[in-house]
Coordinates of C-alpha atoms in Angstrom, one line a residue:
X1 CA 0.0 0.0 0.0
X2 CA 2.8 2.4 0.8
X3 CA 4.3 1.9 -2.6
X4 CA 1.0 3.1 -4.1
X5 CA 1.7 6.6 -2.7
X6 CA 5.2 6.8 -4.1
X7 CA 4.1 5.7 -7.6
X8 CA 2.9 8.5 -9.8
X9 CA 1.1 6.3 -12.2
X10 CA -2.5 6.9 -13.4
X11 CA -3.7 4.1 -11.1
X12 CA -2.2 5.8 -8.1
X13 CA -3.7 9.1 -8.9
X14 CA -7.1 7.5 -9.6
X15 CA -7.0 5.6 -6.3
X16 CA -6.2 8.7 -4.3
X17 CA -8.7 10.9 -6.1
X18 CA -11.4 8.3 -5.5
X19 CA -10.5 8.4 -1.8
X20 CA -11.1 12.1 -1.8
X21 CA -14.4 11.8 -3.6
X22 CA -15.6 9.1 -1.3
X23 CA -14.7 10.8 1.9
X24 CA -17.7 11.7 4.2
X25 CA -17.5 13.1 7.7
X26 CA -19.7 11.0 10.0
X27 CA -22.0 12.9 12.5
X28 CA -20.2 13.3 15.8
X29 CA -16.7 13.2 14.4
X30 CA -14.7 16.1 15.8
X31 CA -14.2 18.6 13.0
X32 CA -10.5 18.9 13.7
X33 CA -10.0 15.2 13.3
X34 CA -11.9 15.2 10.0
X35 CA -9.9 18.2 8.7
X36 CA -6.7 16.4 9.5
X37 CA -7.9 13.3 7.7
X38 CA -9.0 15.2 4.7
X39 CA -5.7 17.2 4.5
X40 CA -3.7 13.9 4.7
X41 CA -5.6 12.5 1.7
X42 CA -5.1 15.7 -0.2
X43 CA -1.4 15.7 0.5
X44 CA -1.1 12.1 -0.5
X45 CA -2.8 13.0 -3.8
X46 CA -0.6 16.1 -4.3
X47 CA 2.5 13.9 -3.8
X48 CA 1.6 11.9 -6.9
X49 CA -0.1 14.5 -9.0
X50 CA 1.0 18.0 -10.0
X51 CA -1.7 19.8 -8.2
X52 CA -5.4 20.1 -7.6
X53 CA -7.6 23.1 -8.4
X54 CA -8.2 25.0 -5.1
X55 CA -11.8 25.7 -5.8
X56 CA -12.5 22.1 -6.5
X57 CA -10.8 21.1 -3.3
X58 CA -13.0 23.5 -1.3
X59 CA -16.2 22.2 -3.0
X60 CA -15.1 18.6 -2.4
X61 CA -14.5 19.3 1.3
X62 CA -17.7 21.2 1.8
X63 CA -19.7 18.5 0.1
X64 CA -18.1 15.8 2.3
X65 CA -19.5 17.4 5.5
X66 CA -22.7 16.0 7.1
X67 CA -26.1 17.6 6.9
X68 CA -25.6 19.3 10.3
X69 CA -23.2 21.7 8.5
X70 CA -25.7 22.7 5.9
X71 CA -26.1 26.3 7.2
X72 CA -22.4 26.9 7.3
X73 CA -22.0 25.3 3.9
X74 CA -24.8 27.6 2.5
X75 CA -23.2 30.7 4.1
X76 CA -19.9 29.9 2.4
X77 CA -21.3 28.9 -1.0
X78 CA -23.6 31.9 -1.3
X79 CA -21.6 34.4 0.7
X80 CA -18.6 34.7 -1.5
X81 CA -17.2 34.1 -5.0
X82 CA -14.0 32.6 -3.8
X83 CA -12.7 31.2 -0.6
X84 CA -9.5 29.4 0.5
X85 CA -9.4 26.1 2.3
X86 CA -7.6 27.7 5.2
X87 CA -10.5 30.2 5.5
X88 CA -13.0 27.4 5.7
X89 CA -11.1 25.4 8.2
X90 CA -10.6 28.5 10.4
X91 CA -14.4 29.2 10.2
X92 CA -15.3 25.6 11.2
X93 CA -12.7 25.4 14.0
X94 CA -13.8 28.7 15.4
X95 CA -17.5 27.6 15.3
X96 CA -16.5 24.3 17.0
X97 CA -14.6 26.2 19.7
X98 CA -17.6 28.5 20.3
X99 CA -19.9 25.5 20.5
X100 CA -17.7 23.7 23.0
X101 CA -17.4 26.9 25.1
X102 CA -21.1 27.4 25.1
X103 CA -21.7 23.7 26.1
X104 CA -19.1 24.0 29.0
X105 CA -20.6 27.2 30.3
X106 CA -24.0 25.4 30.5
X107 CA -22.6 22.4 32.2
X108 CA -22.8 20.1 29.2
X109 CA -19.1 19.5 28.7
X110 CA -18.1 16.6 26.5
X111 CA -15.5 14.1 27.7

């Protein structure tokens, strides 16, 4: 499997691209963990391919989020003509931090 990542053949690029297209964040998965997983797959792909269109990457990531992120996704899609992946991850991590802070202040802290 490791040799697959080092090989820049069409089959390696295809395999890694399919991994990206099939990624779906499960409800309840911490957003930081999912962002890390997504970024690893993107880096693996970029190691065997020249590059990936940044807009396609953003769309792919946003579409992989569960339905609970619909409002955030809509705000991003309809609120701007262009946005960077770093901006999206910053928004999502900030919202997650606010949510955790709100839960802790109301005595509903997660373990």
